[in-house]
Coordinates of C-alpha atoms and ligand atoms in Angstrom, one line a residue:
M1 CA 4.5 62.0 82.3
D2 CA 2.2 64.1 80.1
V3 CA -1.0 62.4 79.2
K4 CA -2.0 63.4 75.7
V5 CA -3.9 61.7 72.8
N6 CA -1.4 61.2 70.0
G7 CA -1.5 59.1 66.9
P8 CA -3.2 59.2 63.6
D9 CA -6.6 57.6 64.4
E10 CA -7.1 57.0 68.1
A11 CA -5.1 56.7 71.3
P12 CA -3.0 53.6 71.8
R13 CA -4.9 50.9 73.7
A14 CA -2.5 48.5 75.2
S15 CA -1.6 50.3 78.4
G16 CA -5.1 51.6 79.3
R17 CA -3.8 55.2 79.0
T18 CA -2.1 57.3 76.4
V19 CA 1.6 58.1 76.0
D20 CA 3.1 61.1 74.1
G21 CA 4.5 60.3 70.6
P22 CA 8.2 60.3 69.8
T23 CA 10.1 63.6 70.0
N24 CA 10.9 63.5 66.3
P25 CA 7.8 63.4 64.1
M26 CA 9.8 61.6 61.5
V27 CA 9.6 58.5 63.7
T28 CA 6.6 56.8 62.1
P29 CA 5.9 53.2 61.1
L30 CA 7.4 54.1 57.7
L31 CA 10.8 54.8 59.3
T32 CA 11.7 51.2 58.6
D33 CA 13.5 49.2 56.0
L34 CA 11.4 48.1 53.0
Y35 CA 12.2 44.5 53.7
Q36 CA 10.2 44.7 57.0
F37 CA 7.1 45.5 54.9
T38 CA 7.8 42.8 52.3
M39 CA 8.3 40.3 55.0
A40 CA 5.1 41.5 56.8
Y41 CA 3.2 40.9 53.5
A42 CA 4.8 37.4 53.0
Y43 CA 4.0 36.4 56.6
W44 CA 0.5 37.6 56.1
K45 CA 0.2 35.7 52.7
A46 CA 1.5 32.5 54.4
G47 CA -0.9 33.0 57.3
K48 CA 2.0 33.4 59.7
N49 CA 1.6 37.0 60.6
Q50 CA 0.0 36.3 64.0
E51 CA 2.6 33.7 65.0
R52 CA 4.1 34.7 68.3
A53 CA 7.7 35.7 68.0
V54 CA 10.3 36.8 70.6
F55 CA 13.2 39.1 69.5
D56 CA 16.1 40.3 71.5
L57 CA 17.7 43.7 70.9
Y58 CA 21.4 43.6 72.0
F59 CA 24.9 44.6 71.0
R60 CA 28.0 42.5 70.7
K61 CA 30.9 44.7 71.9
S62 CA 31.1 47.8 74.0
P63 CA 32.2 50.9 72.0
F64 CA 35.4 53.1 72.2
G65 CA 37.6 50.2 73.2
G66 CA 35.8 50.1 76.6
E67 CA 34.0 47.5 78.6
Y68 CA 30.8 49.3 79.4
T69 CA 27.9 50.9 77.6
V70 CA 25.1 53.1 78.7
F71 CA 21.7 52.0 77.5
A72 CA 19.7 54.9 76.1
G73 CA 16.7 55.5 73.8
L74 CA 14.1 53.4 75.6
E75 CA 11.7 56.3 76.3
E76 CA 11.6 57.2 72.6
C77 CA 11.0 53.4 71.7
I78 CA 8.1 53.2 74.1
K79 CA 6.6 56.5 72.8
F80 CA 6.9 55.0 69.3
I81 CA 5.4 51.7 70.2
A82 CA 2.5 53.3 72.1
N83 CA 1.6 55.4 69.1
F84 CA 2.2 52.8 66.4
R85 CA -0.6 53.2 63.8
L86 CA -0.4 53.5 60.0
S87 CA -2.3 56.5 58.6
E88 CA -4.3 56.1 55.3
D89 CA -1.7 58.1 53.6
E90 CA 1.1 55.8 54.8
I91 CA -1.0 52.7 53.8
S92 CA -1.5 54.1 50.3
F93 CA 2.3 54.7 50.0
I94 CA 2.9 51.1 51.0
R95 CA 0.3 49.9 48.5
Q96 CA 2.2 51.7 45.7
S97 CA 5.6 50.5 46.9
L98 CA 5.1 46.8 47.5
P99 CA 6.1 44.9 44.4
G100 CA 3.1 43.2 42.8
S101 CA 0.9 42.9 45.9
N102 CA -2.5 44.4 45.6
E103 CA -4.6 42.4 48.0
N104 CA -7.0 44.7 49.8
D105 CA -7.2 42.4 52.8
F106 CA -3.5 43.0 53.5
F107 CA -4.1 46.7 53.6
D108 CA -7.1 46.3 55.9
Y109 CA -4.8 44.3 58.1
L110 CA -2.3 47.1 58.1
R111 CA -5.1 49.5 58.8
G112 CA -5.9 47.7 62.1
L113 CA -2.3 47.2 63.1
D114 CA -1.0 48.5 66.4
C115 CA 1.2 47.3 69.3
S116 CA -1.6 46.3 71.6
E117 CA -0.5 42.6 71.3
V118 CA 3.2 43.4 71.6
E119 CA 4.9 43.0 75.0
V120 CA 8.2 44.9 75.6
Y121 CA 10.5 44.1 78.5
A122 CA 13.6 46.3 78.8
V123 CA 16.5 47.2 81.0
P124 CA 15.8 50.7 82.5
E125 CA 17.2 53.5 80.5
G126 CA 20.5 54.9 81.9
T127 CA 21.6 51.4 83.0
V128 CA 25.2 50.3 82.5
V129 CA 24.9 47.3 80.1
F130 CA 27.1 44.7 78.6
P131 CA 27.4 42.7 75.4
K132 CA 24.9 39.9 74.5
V133 CA 22.5 40.7 77.3
P134 CA 19.1 41.8 75.8
L135 CA 18.5 45.5 76.3
M136 CA 15.0 44.9 75.1
R137 CA 12.9 41.8 74.6
I138 CA 10.0 42.2 72.2
D139 CA 7.3 39.6 72.1
G140 CA 4.4 39.8 69.7
P141 CA 2.9 38.8 66.4
I142 CA 5.8 38.3 64.1
A143 CA 4.8 40.7 61.3
V144 CA 4.3 43.7 63.5
V145 CA 7.5 43.0 65.6
Q146 CA 9.5 42.8 62.4
L147 CA 8.2 46.2 61.4
L148 CA 9.5 47.5 64.7
E149 CA 13.1 46.2 64.2
T150 CA 14.6 49.0 62.2
P151 CA 13.0 52.0 64.1
L152 CA 13.9 50.4 67.5
L153 CA 17.5 49.9 66.4
N154 CA 17.6 53.4 65.0
L155 CA 16.3 54.8 68.3
V156 CA 18.7 52.8 70.5
N157 CA 22.0 52.6 68.5
Y158 CA 23.0 56.3 68.4
A159 CA 21.4 57.1 71.7
S160 CA 23.4 54.5 73.6
L161 CA 26.6 55.3 71.6
V162 CA 26.6 59.0 72.4
A163 CA 25.4 58.5 76.0
T164 CA 28.4 56.1 76.5
N165 CA 30.7 58.7 74.8
A166 CA 29.4 61.3 77.2
A167 CA 29.9 59.0 80.2
R168 CA 33.5 58.3 79.1
H169 CA 34.2 62.1 78.8
R170 CA 32.8 62.5 82.2
F171 CA 34.9 59.7 83.6
V172 CA 38.2 61.2 82.2
S173 CA 37.3 64.8 83.3
G174 CA 36.4 63.8 86.8
K175 CA 33.3 64.5 88.9
S176 CA 34.1 68.1 89.8
K177 CA 34.4 69.5 86.2
L178 CA 31.5 71.3 84.5
L179 CA 30.8 69.6 81.2
L180 CA 29.1 71.5 78.4
E181 CA 27.9 69.9 75.2
F182 CA 28.7 72.3 72.3
G183 CA 28.0 70.0 69.4
L184 CA 24.9 71.4 67.6
R185 CA 26.8 73.0 64.7
R186 CA 28.8 69.9 64.0
A187 CA 26.3 67.1 64.7
Q188 CA 24.8 64.9 62.0
G189 CA 21.8 67.0 61.2
P190 CA 19.0 68.3 63.5
D191 CA 18.1 64.9 64.9
G192 CA 21.7 64.0 65.6
A193 CA 22.1 67.3 67.4
I194 CA 18.9 67.0 69.5
G195 CA 19.7 63.4 70.3
A196 CA 23.3 64.3 71.3
S197 CA 22.1 67.0 73.6
K198 CA 19.5 64.7 75.3
Y199 CA 21.8 61.7 75.7
C200 CA 25.0 63.6 76.6
Y201 CA 23.0 65.1 79.4
M202 CA 21.9 61.6 80.4
G203 CA 25.5 60.3 80.2
G204 CA 26.7 62.9 82.7
F205 CA 27.1 66.3 81.0
D206 CA 25.8 69.3 82.9
A207 CA 24.4 71.5 80.2
T208 CA 24.1 72.1 76.5
S209 CA 24.4 75.1 74.2
N210 CA 21.4 73.8 72.2
V211 CA 18.5 76.0 73.0
A212 CA 15.9 73.7 71.3
A213 CA 17.1 70.8 73.4
G214 CA 16.8 73.0 76.5
K215 CA 13.2 73.7 75.7
L216 CA 12.3 70.1 74.6
F217 CA 13.8 68.3 77.5
G218 CA 14.4 70.9 80.3
I219 CA 18.2 70.4 80.0
P220 CA 20.2 73.4 81.5
I221 CA 21.4 75.7 78.7
R222 CA 24.7 77.5 78.9
G223 CA 27.0 79.5 76.7
T224 CA 29.7 82.1 76.4
H225 CA 30.3 84.3 73.3
S226 CA 32.3 83.8 70.1
H227 CA 35.3 85.4 68.5
A228 CA 33.0 87.3 66.2
F229 CA 31.7 89.3 69.1
V230 CA 35.2 90.3 70.0
S231 CA 36.4 91.1 66.5
S232 CA 33.2 93.1 65.7
F233 CA 34.5 95.9 68.0
M234 CA 37.0 98.4 66.7
S235 CA 37.5 100.8 69.6
L236 CA 36.2 101.9 73.0
D237 CA 34.6 104.9 71.3
E238 CA 31.9 102.6 70.0
I239 CA 30.5 102.3 73.5
V240 CA 27.9 105.0 73.8
E241 CA 25.8 103.9 76.8
K242 CA 28.5 103.8 79.5
S243 CA 26.5 103.8 82.7
L244 CA 26.1 100.9 85.0
G245 CA 24.1 100.7 88.2
S246 CA 25.6 98.8 91.1
S247 CA 24.3 95.3 91.8
D248 CA 22.3 96.5 94.9
G249 CA 20.9 99.5 93.0
S250 CA 22.4 101.9 95.5
T251 CA 24.8 103.8 93.2
N252 CA 25.3 104.4 89.5
C253 CA 28.6 104.5 87.7
E254 CA 28.2 107.1 84.9
D255 CA 31.3 106.0 83.0
F256 CA 31.9 102.3 83.3
V257 CA 34.4 102.5 80.4
S258 CA 36.7 104.9 82.3
L259 CA 36.4 102.7 85.4
V260 CA 37.6 99.7 83.3
Q261 CA 40.5 101.8 81.9
R262 CA 41.6 102.9 85.4
W263 CA 41.7 99.3 86.5
L264 CA 43.7 98.3 83.4
S265 CA 46.4 100.8 84.2
K266 CA 46.4 99.7 87.9
I267 CA 47.1 96.2 86.7
Q268 CA 49.7 97.4 84.3
W269 CA 51.5 99.3 87.0
S270 CA 51.1 96.7 89.7
N271 CA 54.3 95.1 91.1
S272 CA 53.3 91.5 90.7
L273 CA 51.4 91.8 87.4
G274 CA 53.2 94.5 85.5
G275 CA 55.8 93.5 82.9
T276 CA 53.9 90.5 81.6
F277 CA 52.1 92.7 79.2
G278 CA 52.3 96.2 77.7
E279 CA 49.4 97.7 75.7
T280 CA 46.5 95.3 75.4
N281 CA 44.2 95.2 72.4
Q282 CA 41.7 98.0 72.8
S283 CA 39.1 96.6 70.5
E284 CA 39.0 93.4 72.7
L285 CA 38.7 95.6 75.7
A286 CA 35.8 97.3 74.1
A287 CA 34.1 94.0 73.4
F288 CA 34.6 92.8 77.0
T289 CA 33.4 96.1 78.4
S290 CA 30.3 96.0 76.2
Y291 CA 29.6 92.4 77.2
A292 CA 29.9 93.2 80.8
L293 CA 27.5 96.1 80.4
A294 CA 25.0 93.7 78.8
F295 CA 25.5 90.9 81.4
P296 CA 27.1 92.4 84.6
N297 CA 25.9 89.4 86.6
S298 CA 27.3 86.7 84.4
F299 CA 30.3 88.1 82.7
L300 CA 32.4 85.5 81.0
A301 CA 35.0 86.5 78.3
L302 CA 36.6 84.5 75.4
V303 CA 40.2 85.6 75.8
D304 CA 42.1 84.1 72.9
T305 CA 41.1 86.3 69.9
Y306 CA 44.4 88.2 69.9
D307 CA 46.8 87.1 72.6
V308 CA 45.7 85.3 75.7
I309 CA 48.5 86.4 78.0
R310 CA 49.4 89.8 76.7
S311 CA 45.8 91.0 76.1
G312 CA 42.9 88.6 76.8
I313 CA 43.6 88.0 80.5
P314 CA 44.6 91.5 81.6
N315 CA 41.6 93.0 79.7
F316 CA 39.3 90.5 81.3
C317 CA 40.7 91.3 84.8
A318 CA 40.2 95.0 84.2
V319 CA 36.6 94.5 83.4
A320 CA 36.1 92.0 86.2
L321 CA 37.6 94.4 88.7
A322 CA 35.5 97.2 87.5
L323 CA 32.4 95.0 87.9
N324 CA 33.6 94.1 91.4
D325 CA 33.6 97.8 92.4
L326 CA 29.9 97.8 91.6
G327 CA 29.2 94.6 93.6
Y328 CA 29.2 92.2 90.6
K329 CA 31.1 88.9 90.5
A330 CA 32.5 88.0 87.1
V331 CA 32.2 84.4 86.1
G332 CA 35.4 83.7 84.2
I333 CA 37.1 83.1 80.9
R334 CA 37.0 80.7 78.0
L335 CA 40.2 79.5 76.2
D336 CA 39.6 78.2 72.7
S337 CA 43.1 77.7 71.3
G338 CA 46.7 77.1 72.1
D339 CA 48.2 75.0 74.9
L340 CA 45.2 74.7 77.2
A341 CA 47.2 73.2 80.1
Y342 CA 49.8 76.0 80.0
L343 CA 47.3 78.8 79.4
S344 CA 44.9 77.7 82.1
C345 CA 47.8 77.6 84.6
E346 CA 49.0 81.0 83.6
A347 CA 45.5 82.4 83.8
R348 CA 45.1 80.9 87.3
K349 CA 48.4 82.4 88.4
F350 CA 47.3 85.8 87.1
F351 CA 43.9 85.6 88.9
C352 CA 45.6 84.6 92.2
H353 CA 48.0 87.6 91.9
V354 CA 45.0 89.9 91.3
E355 CA 43.3 88.5 94.3
K356 CA 46.4 89.2 96.4
E357 CA 47.4 92.5 95.0
F358 CA 43.9 94.1 95.2
G359 CA 42.4 92.1 98.0
V360 CA 39.5 90.8 96.0
L361 CA 38.4 87.7 97.8
G362 CA 37.7 84.7 95.5
F363 CA 39.2 86.3 92.4
G364 CA 41.7 83.5 92.1
K365 CA 38.9 81.0 91.8
M366 CA 37.6 82.5 88.6
N367 CA 36.1 79.9 86.3
I368 CA 38.3 78.8 83.4
T369 CA 36.4 77.1 80.5
A370 CA 38.4 75.3 77.8
S371 CA 37.2 74.3 74.3
N372 CA 38.7 73.5 70.9
D373 CA 38.6 70.0 69.5
L374 CA 38.5 68.3 72.9
N375 CA 38.1 64.6 73.3
E376 CA 38.9 61.9 75.8
E377 CA 42.6 61.8 74.7
T378 CA 43.2 65.5 75.0
I379 CA 41.5 65.7 78.4
D380 CA 43.6 62.8 79.5
A381 CA 46.7 64.6 78.3
L382 CA 45.7 67.8 80.1
N383 CA 45.2 65.8 83.3
K384 CA 48.7 64.3 83.0
Q385 CA 50.3 67.7 82.3
G386 CA 48.3 69.5 85.1
H387 CA 45.8 72.2 84.3
E388 CA 43.5 74.7 85.9
V389 CA 40.4 74.2 83.7
D390 CA 37.1 74.1 85.6
A391 CA 34.8 73.5 82.6
F392 CA 35.1 71.8 79.3
G393 CA 33.0 72.7 76.2
I394 CA 33.0 69.7 73.9
G395 CA 31.5 69.5 70.5
T396 CA 32.6 67.6 67.4
Y397 CA 34.3 64.6 68.9
L398 CA 31.5 64.1 71.4
V399 CA 28.4 64.3 69.3
T400 CA 29.8 62.7 66.1
C401 CA 31.2 59.8 68.2
Y402 CA 34.3 60.4 66.1
S403 CA 36.2 57.4 67.5
Q404 CA 33.4 54.8 66.7
A405 CA 30.7 55.3 64.2
A406 CA 28.0 53.0 65.5
L407 CA 27.3 50.7 68.4
G408 CA 26.1 47.8 66.3
C409 CA 23.0 46.8 68.2
V410 CA 21.1 43.9 66.5
F411 CA 17.6 42.5 66.7
K412 CA 17.5 38.7 66.6
L413 CA 14.7 36.2 66.6
V414 CA 15.1 33.9 69.7
E415 CA 11.7 32.1 69.8
I416 CA 8.7 31.5 67.5
N417 CA 5.5 29.8 68.6
N418 CA 7.3 28.8 71.9
Q419 CA 10.1 27.1 69.9
P420 CA 13.6 28.5 70.6
R421 CA 15.6 29.7 67.6
I422 CA 19.3 30.2 67.1
K423 CA 21.3 32.1 64.4
L424 CA 24.6 30.4 63.7
S425 CA 27.7 32.0 62.4
E426 CA 31.3 31.1 61.6
D427 CA 32.1 33.9 64.0
V428 CA 31.1 32.7 67.6
S429 CA 30.5 36.2 68.8
K430 CA 27.7 36.4 66.2
V431 CA 25.9 33.3 67.3
S432 CA 22.6 34.4 69.0
I433 CA 21.5 33.1 72.4
P434 CA 18.2 31.4 71.9
C435 CA 15.0 31.3 74.1
K436 CA 12.8 33.8 75.8
K437 CA 15.1 34.7 78.6
R438 CA 15.3 36.3 82.0
C439 CA 18.4 38.4 82.9
Y440 CA 19.9 39.1 86.3
R441 CA 22.8 41.2 87.6
L442 CA 24.6 39.5 90.5
Y443 CA 26.4 41.6 93.1
G444 CA 29.4 40.6 95.1
K445 CA 30.5 41.2 98.7
E446 CA 32.0 44.6 98.0
G447 CA 28.8 45.8 96.5
Y448 CA 30.1 45.8 92.9
P449 CA 28.2 44.0 90.1
L450 CA 30.0 40.8 89.5
V451 CA 28.3 39.1 86.6
D452 CA 25.2 39.2 84.4
I453 CA 23.4 35.9 84.0
M454 CA 20.8 34.9 81.5
T455 CA 18.4 32.0 82.2
G456 CA 15.4 30.4 80.5
E457 CA 12.2 32.1 81.2
N458 CA 10.8 29.5 83.5
E459 CA 14.0 28.7 85.5
P460 CA 14.0 29.7 89.1
S461 CA 15.7 33.0 89.7
P462 CA 19.2 33.2 91.3
K463 CA 18.8 33.8 95.1
V464 CA 20.9 35.9 97.5
G465 CA 23.3 33.7 99.4
E466 CA 22.8 30.7 97.1
R467 CA 25.7 29.5 95.0
I468 CA 25.0 29.4 91.3
L469 CA 27.2 28.3 88.4
C470 CA 27.7 31.0 85.8
R471 CA 28.8 29.7 82.5
H472 CA 30.3 31.5 79.5
P473 CA 27.7 31.1 76.8
F474 CA 30.1 29.6 74.2
N475 CA 33.3 28.7 76.0
E476 CA 33.0 25.4 77.9
S477 CA 36.0 26.0 80.1
K478 CA 35.0 29.5 81.3
R479 CA 32.7 29.1 84.3
A480 CA 32.5 30.4 87.9
Y481 CA 30.5 29.9 91.0
V482 CA 28.9 33.0 92.4
V483 CA 27.2 33.5 95.8
P484 CA 25.3 36.7 95.1
Q485 CA 24.9 39.3 97.9
K486 CA 22.2 41.0 95.8
V487 CA 20.2 39.9 92.7
E488 CA 18.7 42.4 90.4
E489 CA 16.3 41.4 87.6
L490 CA 17.3 43.5 84.6
L491 CA 14.4 43.2 82.2
K492 CA 11.2 45.0 83.3
C493 CA 7.9 45.4 81.7
Y494 CA 7.6 48.7 79.8
W495 CA 4.7 47.8 77.5
P496 CA 2.5 45.0 78.6
G497 CA 0.6 44.4 75.4
S498 CA -2.6 42.4 76.0
S499 CA -1.3 41.0 79.3
D500 CA -2.4 42.4 82.7
K501 CA 1.2 43.1 83.9
T502 CA 1.8 46.6 85.3
R503 CA 3.8 48.9 83.1
E504 CA 7.0 50.6 84.4
E505 CA 6.5 54.4 84.3
L506 CA 8.9 56.3 82.1
P507 CA 11.1 58.3 84.4
S508 CA 12.0 62.0 83.8
L509 CA 15.3 62.7 82.0
K510 CA 16.8 64.0 85.2
D511 CA 15.9 60.7 87.0
T512 CA 17.4 58.7 84.2
R513 CA 20.6 60.8 84.3
H514 CA 20.8 60.2 88.1
R515 CA 20.4 56.5 87.5
C516 CA 23.2 56.5 84.9
I517 CA 25.6 58.5 87.1
N518 CA 24.9 56.1 90.1
Q519 CA 25.3 53.0 87.9
L520 CA 28.6 54.2 86.6
E521 CA 29.9 55.0 90.1
Q522 CA 28.9 51.5 91.3
M523 CA 31.1 49.8 88.7
R524 CA 34.4 48.2 89.8
P525 CA 37.2 50.7 88.7
D526 CA 39.1 48.1 86.6
H527 CA 36.1 47.7 84.3
M528 CA 36.1 51.5 83.7
R529 CA 39.7 52.4 83.1
R530 CA 40.6 53.6 79.6
L531 CA 43.6 51.4 79.0
N532 CA 43.0 47.6 78.9
P533 CA 39.9 47.5 81.1
T534 CA 38.9 44.2 82.6
P535 CA 35.9 42.7 80.7
Y536 CA 32.8 42.3 82.7
K537 CA 31.5 38.8 82.8
V538 CA 28.3 37.9 80.9
S539 CA 27.1 34.3 81.5
V540 CA 24.2 31.8 81.1
S541 CA 22.8 29.3 83.5
T542 CA 23.8 25.6 83.1
K543 CA 20.4 24.8 81.8
L544 CA 20.6 27.5 79.1
Y545 CA 24.2 26.6 78.3
D546 CA 23.2 23.0 77.7
F547 CA 20.2 24.0 75.6
I548 CA 22.2 26.5 73.4
H549 CA 24.7 23.7 72.6
F550 CA 22.0 21.1 72.0
L551 CA 20.2 23.5 69.5
W552 CA 23.6 24.4 67.9
L553 CA 24.3 20.8 67.2
N554 CA 20.8 20.2 66.0
E555 CA 20.8 23.1 63.5
A556 CA 24.4 22.9 62.2
P557 CA 24.8 20.5 59.3
V558 CA 27.7 18.1 59.8
G559 CA 30.4 18.7 57.2
E560 CA 31.8 16.0 55.0
L561 CA 35.5 15.9 54.4
Q562 CA 36.6 14.7 50.9
Ligands
ATP1 N1 48.2 70.9 76.6 C1 47.7 70.2 75.7 N2 47.9 68.9 75.5 C2 47.4 68.1 74.6 N3 46.5 68.6 73.7 C3 46.2 69.9 73.7 C4 46.7 70.7 74.8 N4 46.2 72.0 74.6 C5 45.4 71.9 73.5 N5 45.4 70.7 73.0 C6 44.6 70.2 71.8 O1 45.5 70.4 70.7 C7 44.8 70.8 69.5 C8 45.3 72.2 69.1 O2 44.6 72.5 67.9 P1 45.2 73.3 66.7 O3 46.5 72.7 66.3 O4 44.1 73.5 65.7 O5 45.7 74.7 67.3 P2 44.8 75.8 67.9 O6 45.3 76.1 69.2 O7 43.4 75.6 67.7 O8 45.3 77.0 67.0 P3 44.4 78.0 66.1 O9 44.4 79.3 66.9 O10 45.0 78.1 64.8 O11 43.0 77.5 66.1 C9 43.3 70.8 70.0 O12 42.7 69.6 69.7 C10 43.4 71.0 71.5 O13 42.3 70.4 72.2
PRP2 O1 35.8 72.2 69.0 P1 34.6 71.5 69.3 O2 34.8 70.4 70.3 O3 33.8 71.1 68.1 O4 33.7 72.6 70.1 C1 32.9 73.6 69.6 C2 33.7 74.6 68.9 O5 32.8 75.4 68.2 C3 33.3 76.7 68.3 O6 34.2 77.0 67.3 P2 33.9 77.6 65.9 O7 32.6 77.1 65.4 O8 34.0 79.0 66.0 O9 35.0 77.0 65.0 P3 36.6 76.8 65.1 O10 36.9 76.5 66.6 O11 36.9 75.7 64.3 O12 37.2 78.1 64.7 C4 33.9 76.8 69.7 O13 34.8 77.9 69.8 C5 34.6 75.5 69.8 O14 35.9 75.5 69.4
NIO3 O1 28.7 79.1 74.1 C1 29.8 78.7 73.6 O2 30.9 79.1 74.1 C2 29.8 77.8 72.4 C3 28.7 77.3 71.9 C4 28.8 76.5 70.8 C5 30.0 76.2 70.3 N1 31.1 76.7 70.8 C6 31.0 77.5 71.9
MG4 MG1 37.6 75.4 67.7

């Protein structure tokens, strides 16, 4: 990780060394809800601001009708926490904005505020996670931890939603397909776009078209060309510079345009290819030829501007064969409209015929990229019909998370001054799980994760080979014994605050992506399927179960029937 002093006044102190600030400079202590500041003031006024509080950040239901979620956004959270200081300018804005509070001492308190007394435990970024289990546990003086609530939720909610969406698109496409994120133009503003590129890569995409994201995060950047490039050409006469040297530099073709034309007529007159098309669109041929002259080593053509079968594919093949004469290997085509299953199969057939007819080895394996309003459903439909697509370019549905707007992560108080707290609700799924907890993932005989279990902080941890009762947190009759073959503690220390615990390093984006891909591959297939997936079990220890229900009864007033 880069070591750099960052922050308004001085470097953060808690870890003993400095951490870069968040990617987006808008992520400051003011990127929070007003009520966090009014509560901070009221805590301070009541002399409660230094009381030690523990909050859990978790979600209640996995998105997109699925049973798994990818946890993302942690690195940005830690970068925010590490650099949490209010500038003078920010403090004077708070002074103007807080209703009726003018006490200088409060603003002196804000001036000295940082996260050096805050301790953050979290599940490693890129981990597959499940409802109710804390993704982050934040322990610190209540006023400052409340100020963190909104920015941490903001940094985790969309990141985890879009990483999960990407993982789902990867799952339906299969491991062998190249997945390209094309969402920049349709994303929710610049931060939505940059976040989408980062977290789609984390969730299993291979590359993005977003150049800024490539520079910021080292994500591979890829792209083709647009319809505008094709329709900007009127005729082959526009091509003035026609020469192209061979790939090894040994010869020079003075008139690449004529070479392309010769190949086009060979294709037209060939036994197996002739008859499927007559005259192709010559302005399209000009565009492809021009593009090949600019990028002879990476020629990929968008073939659907005029007519895929009668023009785009033969024109592409003519240019690709001309390139082949000079030792270059064309990359392939992109389809951006029509029946992508049918057209990809027709394109593949055509390429295979070319390979056979002209003896160009490997021509049949030409890359076929598809785009145009793709999503999980359309890719699933293509799979069912049979297709020849090698790469999917996906934008709108992916980055806007069209099928679910938000993950719904929440931040709930579970302990104050060592006293466990519970939040009750008519809706059982909204009742919080009290206490500062430890969380474990238990693995079964076949190597799959079986169940996540939460325990009180001071309970002994589950042990390999030792039978443990895992209880549903709220449903008395749902319980199971587990003899774990492997026990993994989920929450690790990412920000030690004033304690002397060692801090987990923030891994590189590539390492987090690997972690995510490995985690997804480890899951039992029935948890992953799109239709009616089996819910993964999330449980509590007997001791925690008993305590939750004791506290529940203690806090819930008994109703009176009239
Ligand atoms: N074989 C297929 N099975 C299921 N869905 C498909 C198939 N081929 C394409 N689609 C999807 O069908 C939709 C077709 O979009 P649309 O009706 O806008 O037509 P289009 O091909 O884009 O035409 P236009 O040239 O007017 O843009 C897209 O969402 C695309 O991903
Ligand atoms: O379809 P998406 O998943 O959002 O993927 C990105 C789309 O963006 C481009 O289209 P363009 O901006 O030219 O618009 P159009 O396809 O609507 O004509 C591209 O050709 C894709 O169709
Ligand atoms: O490079 C592409 O083909 C591309 C990039 C963004 C959006 N649509 C397509
Ligand atoms: Mg489109």
